[in-house]
mmCIF file of C-alpha atoms and ligand atoms in Angstrom:
data_model
loop_
_atom_site.group_PDB
_atom_site.id
_atom_site.type_symbol
_atom_site.label_atom_id
_atom_site.label_comp_id
_atom_site.label_asym_id
_atom_site.label_seq_id
_atom_site.Cartn_x
_atom_site.Cartn_y
_atom_site.Cartn_z
ATOM 1 C CA MET A 56 -11.257 -70.600 -89.247
ATOM 2 C CA ASN A 57 -11.651 -73.601 -86.889
ATOM 3 C CA VAL A 58 -10.726 -74.308 -83.298
ATOM 4 C CA ILE A 59 -8.934 -77.481 -82.236
ATOM 5 C CA CYS A 60 -7.870 -78.466 -78.733
ATOM 6 C CA THR A 61 -6.044 -80.874 -76.491
ATOM 7 C CA GLU A 62 -7.990 -83.033 -74.024
ATOM 8 C CA ASN A 63 -7.364 -80.570 -71.182
ATOM 9 C CA SER A 64 -9.044 -77.645 -72.898
ATOM 10 C CA GLN A 65 -12.200 -79.141 -74.417
ATOM 11 C CA ILE A 66 -14.726 -76.966 -72.606
ATOM 12 C CA LEU A 67 -12.842 -73.698 -73.028
ATOM 13 C CA ALA A 68 -12.193 -74.465 -76.726
ATOM 14 C CA THR A 69 -15.877 -75.215 -77.334
ATOM 15 C CA GLN A 70 -16.888 -72.000 -75.606
ATOM 16 C CA LEU A 71 -14.280 -70.095 -77.641
ATOM 17 C CA ALA A 72 -15.529 -71.613 -80.908
ATOM 18 C CA ARG A 73 -19.091 -70.584 -80.007
ATOM 19 C CA THR A 74 -17.952 -67.049 -79.273
ATOM 20 C CA LEU A 75 -16.055 -66.912 -82.583
ATOM 21 C CA LYS A 76 -19.076 -68.462 -84.346
ATOM 22 C CA THR A 77 -17.102 -71.409 -85.653
ATOM 23 C CA THR A 78 -16.729 -75.108 -84.838
ATOM 24 C CA VAL A 79 -14.313 -77.319 -82.934
ATOM 25 C CA VAL A 80 -12.484 -79.949 -84.980
ATOM 26 C CA ASP A 81 -12.826 -83.478 -83.612
ATOM 27 C CA VAL A 82 -9.599 -85.192 -82.533
ATOM 28 C CA LYS A 83 -9.190 -88.868 -81.597
ATOM 29 C CA TYR A 84 -6.765 -89.411 -78.753
ATOM 30 C CA SER A 85 -5.277 -92.736 -77.699
ATOM 31 C CA ARG A 86 -2.049 -94.332 -76.537
ATOM 32 C CA PHE A 87 0.258 -96.993 -77.901
ATOM 33 C CA PRO A 88 0.753 -100.065 -75.676
ATOM 34 C CA ASP A 89 4.007 -98.580 -74.341
ATOM 35 C CA GLY A 90 2.212 -95.429 -73.178
ATOM 36 C CA GLU A 91 3.263 -93.147 -76.035
ATOM 37 C CA GLN A 92 0.526 -90.751 -77.079
ATOM 38 C CA TYR A 93 -1.222 -90.853 -80.456
ATOM 39 C CA LEU A 94 -3.770 -88.523 -81.958
ATOM 40 C CA ARG A 95 -5.564 -88.001 -85.230
ATOM 41 C CA ALA A 96 -7.118 -84.667 -86.111
ATOM 42 C CA GLY A 97 -10.177 -84.240 -88.332
ATOM 43 C CA SER A 98 -10.043 -82.068 -91.430
ATOM 44 C CA LEU A 99 -8.823 -78.523 -90.943
ATOM 45 C CA ASP A 100 -9.497 -75.110 -92.425
ATOM 46 C CA SER A 101 -6.659 -72.990 -93.747
ATOM 47 C CA GLU A 102 -6.583 -71.137 -90.376
ATOM 48 C CA THR A 103 -6.667 -72.961 -87.050
ATOM 49 C CA ILE A 104 -6.816 -71.778 -83.456
ATOM 50 C CA ILE A 105 -5.086 -74.429 -81.352
ATOM 51 C CA VAL A 106 -6.094 -74.345 -77.664
ATOM 52 C CA GLY A 107 -4.078 -76.379 -75.178
ATOM 53 C CA SER A 108 -3.397 -75.831 -71.507
ATOM 54 C CA VAL A 109 -0.063 -77.249 -70.490
ATOM 55 C CA VAL A 110 -0.894 -78.545 -67.028
ATOM 56 C CA ASP A 111 1.692 -81.350 -66.943
ATOM 57 C CA ASN A 112 4.239 -83.250 -69.039
ATOM 58 C CA ASP A 113 1.640 -85.382 -70.846
ATOM 59 C CA ALA A 114 -0.323 -82.272 -71.792
ATOM 60 C CA LEU A 115 2.845 -80.694 -73.171
ATOM 61 C CA VAL A 116 3.589 -83.688 -75.401
ATOM 62 C CA GLN A 117 -0.029 -83.865 -76.559
ATOM 63 C CA LEU A 118 0.028 -80.176 -77.512
ATOM 64 C CA LEU A 119 3.305 -80.614 -79.424
ATOM 65 C CA LEU A 120 1.782 -83.542 -81.347
ATOM 66 C CA LEU A 121 -1.384 -81.564 -82.072
ATOM 67 C CA ILE A 122 0.569 -78.591 -83.433
ATOM 68 C CA ASP A 123 2.490 -80.977 -85.666
ATOM 69 C CA ALA A 124 -0.729 -82.611 -86.893
ATOM 70 C CA CYS A 125 -1.959 -79.128 -87.932
ATOM 71 C CA ASP A 126 1.041 -78.408 -90.158
ATOM 72 C CA CYS A 127 -1.163 -77.971 -93.254
ATOM 73 C CA SER A 128 -2.807 -74.928 -91.686
ATOM 74 C CA GLU A 129 -1.848 -71.418 -90.515
ATOM 75 C CA ASN A 130 -1.960 -71.804 -86.725
ATOM 76 C CA GLN A 131 -2.490 -69.478 -83.792
ATOM 77 C CA LEU A 132 -1.738 -71.029 -80.407
ATOM 78 C CA VAL A 133 -3.792 -70.233 -77.308
ATOM 79 C CA LEU A 134 -1.922 -71.315 -74.196
ATOM 80 C CA PRO A 135 -4.398 -70.807 -71.340
ATOM 81 C CA TYR A 136 -2.001 -72.172 -68.705
ATOM 82 C CA MET A 137 1.687 -72.764 -69.141
ATOM 83 C CA ALA A 138 3.355 -75.128 -66.716
ATOM 84 C CA TYR A 139 7.058 -74.432 -66.110
ATOM 85 C CA ALA A 140 6.459 -70.662 -66.429
ATOM 86 C CA ARG A 141 7.463 -70.192 -62.781
ATOM 87 C CA GLN A 142 11.029 -71.369 -63.552
ATOM 88 C CA ASP A 143 11.449 -68.245 -65.654
ATOM 89 C CA LYS A 144 15.067 -67.641 -64.738
ATOM 90 C CA ARG A 145 18.154 -69.482 -63.620
ATOM 91 C CA PHE A 146 17.841 -69.101 -59.851
ATOM 92 C CA ARG A 147 20.935 -71.233 -59.198
ATOM 93 C CA GLN A 148 23.920 -72.272 -61.276
ATOM 94 C CA GLY A 149 23.219 -75.373 -63.347
ATOM 95 C CA GLU A 150 19.427 -74.961 -63.562
ATOM 96 C CA PRO A 151 17.511 -74.771 -66.843
ATOM 97 C CA ILE A 152 15.366 -71.785 -67.759
ATOM 98 C CA SER A 153 12.433 -74.159 -68.074
ATOM 99 C CA ALA A 154 9.988 -71.507 -69.296
ATOM 100 C CA ARG A 155 12.347 -70.759 -72.194
ATOM 101 C CA ALA A 156 12.722 -74.438 -73.119
ATOM 102 C CA VAL A 157 8.940 -74.956 -73.169
ATOM 103 C CA ALA A 158 8.272 -71.662 -74.982
ATOM 104 C CA GLN A 159 10.750 -72.480 -77.730
ATOM 105 C CA ALA A 160 9.333 -75.967 -78.243
ATOM 106 C CA LEU A 161 5.777 -74.587 -78.530
ATOM 107 C CA SER A 162 6.736 -71.871 -81.020
ATOM 108 C CA ARG A 163 7.441 -74.307 -83.843
ATOM 109 C CA GLY A 164 4.514 -74.574 -86.256
ATOM 110 C CA VAL A 165 2.499 -71.584 -85.009
ATOM 111 C CA SER A 166 2.446 -67.988 -86.216
ATOM 112 C CA ASP A 167 1.621 -66.345 -82.894
ATOM 113 C CA ILE A 168 0.687 -67.118 -79.316
ATOM 114 C CA ILE A 169 -1.830 -65.850 -76.756
ATOM 115 C CA THR A 170 -1.212 -66.578 -73.055
ATOM 116 C CA VAL A 171 -3.502 -65.885 -70.103
ATOM 117 C CA ASN A 172 -2.082 -64.273 -66.941
ATOM 118 C CA ILE A 173 1.350 -65.667 -67.627
ATOM 119 C CA HIS A 174 3.310 -65.795 -64.382
ATOM 120 C CA GLU A 175 5.949 -63.286 -65.540
ATOM 121 C CA LYS A 176 5.727 -61.086 -68.642
ATOM 122 C CA GLU A 177 9.380 -61.869 -69.516
ATOM 123 C CA VAL A 178 8.287 -65.387 -70.441
ATOM 124 C CA LEU A 179 6.643 -63.877 -73.548
ATOM 125 C CA THR A 180 10.100 -62.982 -74.862
ATOM 126 C CA TYR A 181 11.133 -66.654 -74.801
ATOM 127 C CA PHE A 182 8.732 -67.613 -77.608
ATOM 128 C CA SER A 183 10.313 -67.357 -81.041
ATOM 129 C CA VAL A 184 7.059 -65.995 -82.552
ATOM 130 C CA PRO A 185 5.042 -62.934 -81.395
ATOM 131 C CA ALA A 186 3.285 -63.623 -78.072
ATOM 132 C CA ARG A 187 0.635 -61.575 -76.246
ATOM 133 C CA ASN A 188 -0.765 -61.967 -72.744
ATOM 134 C CA ILE A 189 -4.339 -61.273 -71.655
ATOM 135 C CA SER A 190 -5.604 -60.856 -68.083
ATOM 136 C CA LEU A 191 -8.764 -62.184 -66.464
ATOM 137 C CA ALA A 192 -8.489 -59.798 -63.495
ATOM 138 C CA ARG A 193 -11.573 -57.804 -64.588
ATOM 139 C CA ASP A 194 -13.515 -61.026 -65.187
ATOM 140 C CA ILE A 195 -12.710 -62.165 -61.652
ATOM 141 C CA GLY A 196 -13.910 -58.754 -60.461
ATOM 142 C CA SER A 197 -17.166 -59.177 -62.393
ATOM 143 C CA TYR A 198 -17.674 -62.605 -60.821
ATOM 144 C CA ILE A 199 -17.075 -61.189 -57.331
ATOM 145 C CA LYS A 200 -19.840 -58.644 -58.029
ATOM 146 C CA THR A 201 -22.304 -61.525 -58.431
ATOM 147 C CA LEU A 202 -21.544 -62.604 -54.829
ATOM 148 C CA HIS A 203 -23.125 -59.338 -53.565
ATOM 149 C CA LEU A 204 -20.601 -58.991 -50.734
ATOM 150 C CA GLU A 205 -20.881 -55.870 -48.633
ATOM 151 C CA ASN A 206 -17.802 -53.677 -49.072
ATOM 152 C CA PRO A 207 -15.376 -56.578 -49.725
ATOM 153 C CA LEU A 208 -11.641 -56.208 -49.185
ATOM 154 C CA ILE A 209 -9.607 -57.582 -52.108
ATOM 155 C CA LEU A 210 -6.310 -58.957 -50.868
ATOM 156 C CA ALA A 211 -3.205 -60.087 -52.736
ATOM 157 C CA PRO A 212 -1.233 -62.743 -50.808
ATOM 158 C CA ASP A 213 2.006 -60.863 -51.479
ATOM 159 C CA GLU A 214 3.221 -57.579 -52.911
ATOM 160 C CA GLY A 215 3.932 -59.206 -56.284
ATOM 161 C CA ALA A 216 0.196 -59.821 -56.792
ATOM 162 C CA LEU A 217 -0.857 -56.293 -55.724
ATOM 163 C CA ALA A 218 -1.301 -54.991 -59.293
ATOM 164 C CA PHE A 219 -3.528 -58.003 -60.018
ATOM 165 C CA ALA A 220 -5.596 -57.293 -56.864
ATOM 166 C CA GLU A 221 -5.911 -53.645 -57.924
ATOM 167 C CA GLN A 222 -7.300 -54.681 -61.336
ATOM 168 C CA VAL A 223 -9.763 -57.098 -59.712
ATOM 169 C CA ALA A 224 -10.852 -54.414 -57.225
ATOM 170 C CA SER A 225 -11.382 -51.832 -59.979
ATOM 171 C CA ALA A 226 -14.399 -53.850 -61.209
ATOM 172 C CA GLY A 227 -16.341 -52.764 -58.104
ATOM 173 C CA ASP A 228 -14.307 -49.823 -56.875
ATOM 174 C CA TRP A 229 -13.446 -51.900 -53.802
ATOM 175 C CA GLU A 230 -10.543 -51.420 -51.404
ATOM 176 C CA TYR A 231 -7.483 -53.570 -52.007
ATOM 177 C CA ASP A 232 -4.282 -54.336 -50.165
ATOM 178 C CA HIS A 233 -1.631 -57.013 -49.920
ATOM 179 C CA LEU A 234 -0.672 -59.327 -47.109
ATOM 180 C CA GLU A 235 2.606 -58.903 -45.375
ATOM 181 C CA LYS A 236 4.387 -61.729 -43.656
ATOM 182 C CA THR A 237 6.079 -60.857 -40.354
ATOM 183 C CA ARG A 238 8.343 -63.412 -38.698
ATOM 184 C CA LEU A 239 7.517 -63.501 -34.987
ATOM 185 C CA SER A 240 10.049 -66.175 -34.039
ATOM 186 C CA GLY A 241 12.033 -69.027 -35.582
ATOM 187 C CA VAL A 242 8.805 -71.013 -36.025
ATOM 188 C CA GLU A 243 6.036 -68.397 -35.958
ATOM 189 C CA VAL A 244 4.919 -66.060 -38.731
ATOM 190 C CA LYS A 245 2.045 -63.590 -38.895
ATOM 191 C CA MET A 246 0.292 -62.626 -42.123
ATOM 192 C CA ALA A 247 -1.911 -59.546 -42.103
ATOM 193 C CA PRO A 248 -3.012 -56.857 -44.577
ATOM 194 C CA LYS A 249 -0.330 -54.184 -44.829
ATOM 195 C CA GLN A 250 -2.595 -51.163 -44.363
ATOM 196 C CA LEU A 251 -6.249 -52.102 -44.050
ATOM 197 C CA CYS A 252 -8.005 -54.039 -41.295
ATOM 198 C CA ALA A 253 -9.782 -57.281 -42.225
ATOM 199 C CA ALA A 254 -11.824 -57.538 -38.989
ATOM 200 C CA SER A 255 -15.592 -57.912 -39.587
ATOM 201 C CA ARG A 256 -15.110 -57.700 -43.359
ATOM 202 C CA SER A 257 -15.653 -60.059 -46.267
ATOM 203 C CA VAL A 258 -12.242 -60.724 -47.764
ATOM 204 C CA VAL A 259 -11.451 -62.069 -51.223
ATOM 205 C CA ILE A 260 -7.859 -63.292 -51.590
ATOM 206 C CA VAL A 261 -6.851 -63.168 -55.252
ATOM 207 C CA ASP A 262 -3.806 -64.622 -56.994
ATOM 208 C CA ASP A 263 -2.744 -65.742 -60.461
ATOM 209 C CA ILE A 264 -2.137 -69.378 -59.437
ATOM 210 C CA ILE A 265 -3.283 -71.599 -56.589
ATOM 211 C CA SER A 266 -0.955 -74.576 -56.616
ATOM 212 C CA THR A 267 -0.578 -76.381 -53.277
ATOM 213 C CA GLY A 268 -2.930 -73.866 -51.680
ATOM 214 C CA GLY A 269 -0.349 -73.320 -48.923
ATOM 215 C CA THR A 270 -0.151 -69.559 -49.421
ATOM 216 C CA ILE A 271 -3.904 -69.000 -49.267
ATOM 217 C CA ALA A 272 -4.585 -71.575 -46.511
ATOM 218 C CA THR A 273 -2.070 -69.878 -44.210
ATOM 219 C CA ALA A 274 -3.419 -66.430 -45.040
ATOM 220 C CA ALA A 275 -7.056 -67.485 -44.535
ATOM 221 C CA GLY A 276 -6.314 -69.087 -41.146
ATOM 222 C CA MET A 277 -4.687 -65.893 -39.926
ATOM 223 C CA LEU A 278 -7.342 -63.578 -41.353
ATOM 224 C CA TYR A 279 -10.057 -65.556 -39.568
ATOM 225 C CA GLN A 280 -8.035 -65.221 -36.335
ATOM 226 C CA GLN A 281 -7.937 -61.475 -36.975
ATOM 227 C CA GLY A 282 -11.740 -61.392 -37.154
ATOM 228 C CA ALA A 283 -12.510 -61.530 -40.902
ATOM 229 C CA LYS A 284 -16.250 -62.179 -41.393
ATOM 230 C CA ASP A 285 -15.900 -64.529 -44.346
ATOM 231 C CA ILE A 286 -13.142 -65.354 -46.808
ATOM 232 C CA TYR A 287 -13.243 -66.283 -50.483
ATOM 233 C CA ALA A 288 -10.318 -67.246 -52.713
ATOM 234 C CA ALA A 289 -10.186 -66.538 -56.436
ATOM 235 C CA CYS A 290 -7.472 -67.267 -58.961
ATOM 236 C CA VAL A 291 -6.978 -67.544 -62.704
ATOM 237 C CA HIS A 292 -5.165 -70.898 -62.745
ATOM 238 C CA GLY A 293 -6.460 -73.546 -60.320
ATOM 239 C CA VAL A 294 -3.613 -76.058 -60.314
ATOM 240 C CA PHE A 295 -4.846 -77.540 -56.988
ATOM 241 C CA THR A 296 -2.036 -80.012 -56.591
ATOM 242 C CA GLY A 297 -2.091 -82.575 -53.738
ATOM 243 C CA GLY A 298 -5.728 -82.022 -52.771
ATOM 244 C CA ALA A 299 -5.372 -78.243 -52.496
ATOM 245 C CA TYR A 300 -9.052 -77.494 -53.160
ATOM 246 C CA VAL A 301 -10.203 -79.617 -50.227
ATOM 247 C CA ARG A 302 -7.407 -78.269 -48.060
ATOM 248 C CA LEU A 303 -8.587 -74.727 -48.722
ATOM 249 C CA MET A 304 -12.250 -75.505 -48.099
ATOM 250 C CA ALA A 305 -11.229 -77.192 -44.831
ATOM 251 C CA THR A 306 -9.786 -73.897 -43.560
ATOM 252 C CA GLY A 307 -13.316 -72.475 -43.608
ATOM 253 C CA ILE A 308 -12.962 -70.546 -46.876
ATOM 254 C CA ARG A 309 -16.504 -69.945 -48.146
ATOM 255 C CA ASP A 310 -15.672 -70.650 -51.791
ATOM 256 C CA VAL A 311 -12.661 -71.230 -54.042
ATOM 257 C CA ILE A 312 -13.129 -69.885 -57.543
ATOM 258 C CA CYS A 313 -10.958 -70.290 -60.623
ATOM 259 C CA SER A 314 -11.199 -69.817 -64.378
ATOM 260 C CA ASP A 315 -11.322 -72.475 -67.076
ATOM 261 C CA THR A 316 -7.674 -72.039 -68.096
ATOM 262 C CA ILE A 317 -7.472 -75.301 -66.158
ATOM 263 C CA GLU A 318 -10.886 -76.986 -66.313
ATOM 264 C CA HIS A 319 -12.493 -77.888 -62.982
ATOM 265 C CA GLY A 320 -15.920 -78.038 -61.370
ATOM 266 C CA CYS A 321 -15.089 -74.718 -59.682
ATOM 267 C CA SER A 322 -14.167 -73.024 -63.015
ATOM 268 C CA LYS A 323 -16.778 -70.288 -62.714
ATOM 269 C CA ILE A 324 -15.035 -67.755 -64.940
ATOM 270 C CA SER A 325 -14.387 -68.411 -68.620
ATOM 271 C CA ALA A 326 -11.393 -67.053 -70.509
ATOM 272 C CA ALA A 327 -13.277 -67.546 -73.811
ATOM 273 C CA ASN A 328 -14.524 -63.959 -74.272
ATOM 274 C CA GLN A 329 -11.145 -62.382 -73.617
ATOM 275 C CA ILE A 330 -9.369 -64.875 -75.882
ATOM 276 C CA ALA A 331 -11.913 -64.294 -78.672
ATOM 277 C CA HIS A 332 -11.429 -60.547 -78.288
ATOM 278 C CA ALA A 333 -7.629 -60.961 -78.589
ATOM 279 C CA ILE A 334 -7.990 -63.191 -81.661
ATOM 280 C CA ARG A 335 -10.290 -60.677 -83.376
ATOM 281 C CA LYS A 336 -7.874 -57.836 -82.587
ATOM 282 C CA LYS A 337 -4.934 -59.521 -84.370
HETATM 283 C C1 R5P B 549 3.672 -67.264 -56.805
HETATM 284 O O1 R5P B 549 4.449 -66.424 -57.199
HETATM 285 C C2 R5P B 549 2.287 -67.381 -57.349
HETATM 286 O O2 R5P B 549 1.768 -66.152 -57.705
HETATM 287 C C3 R5P B 549 1.371 -68.049 -56.330
HETATM 288 O O3 R5P B 549 1.266 -67.215 -55.186
HETATM 289 C C4 R5P B 549 1.897 -69.380 -55.911
HETATM 290 O O4 R5P B 549 2.172 -70.137 -57.044
HETATM 291 C C5 R5P B 549 0.884 -70.099 -55.036
HETATM 292 O O5 R5P B 549 1.438 -71.326 -54.680
HETATM 293 P P1 R5P B 549 0.788 -72.244 -53.578
HETATM 294 O O6 R5P B 549 -0.677 -72.376 -53.876
HETATM 295 O O7 R5P B 549 1.541 -73.543 -53.728
HETATM 296 O O8 R5P B 549 1.034 -71.612 -52.247
#
């Protein structure tokens, strides 16, 4: 068994190969003069683990090409991050179910798929091959332990992320809660923990995705106003669009932590162990 990866997942794939005690196959990537992508994979084993985070349109095309280049092998696809997963239903007449379109395209040429903290579990049903989802919530919890915070409060930015916050908090038996937005006027909103008080406490806001950072920046600003001692933000998928990382640090957040499902300098948590565990369990 070998591991092969797209350009976006080189570090995670290498770490995964090490954990599985195998090697990563070299791939040459380039572009034609008109911008079309080209790639050439090295020689493959009969079984291949393809690792490719779909962070944007180019990454999606590159992953489709890589799967096609591996058509001589039995392939398992690891999809650490799946763009378009948030358009998981038709919210308004005339829209596509983008997650379904992407899932169906990625199912061709692979025997099964592993996702990491997929935005909604229903997305798994859109793949036309068996798909499983793993969660890094406990790994985020283990990382938070290394910060040695005194009695931290783990906060989800909304009720939808409460189960995730609960799993993170279970790593240290910490208290957890979710933020609730209250509209004070036409232009003013207040965000505060639903039940617990953040004053004088270290708070870790946890979510599956940080995209523009808007959700967490607003929450952090208000929690500081309410007397929080220090605030950290942790997520699985650090999309950080439009300078979101800097925007978050500028609010006074002590640190912004993400996993390597999207590779960044602040990727302090690796999905490799959990992915390897899921592959071995197959
Ligand atoms: C939404 O359902 C997700 O869980 C995140 O809360 C959301 O994607 C964060 O977006 P942003 O960083 O743009 O506020």
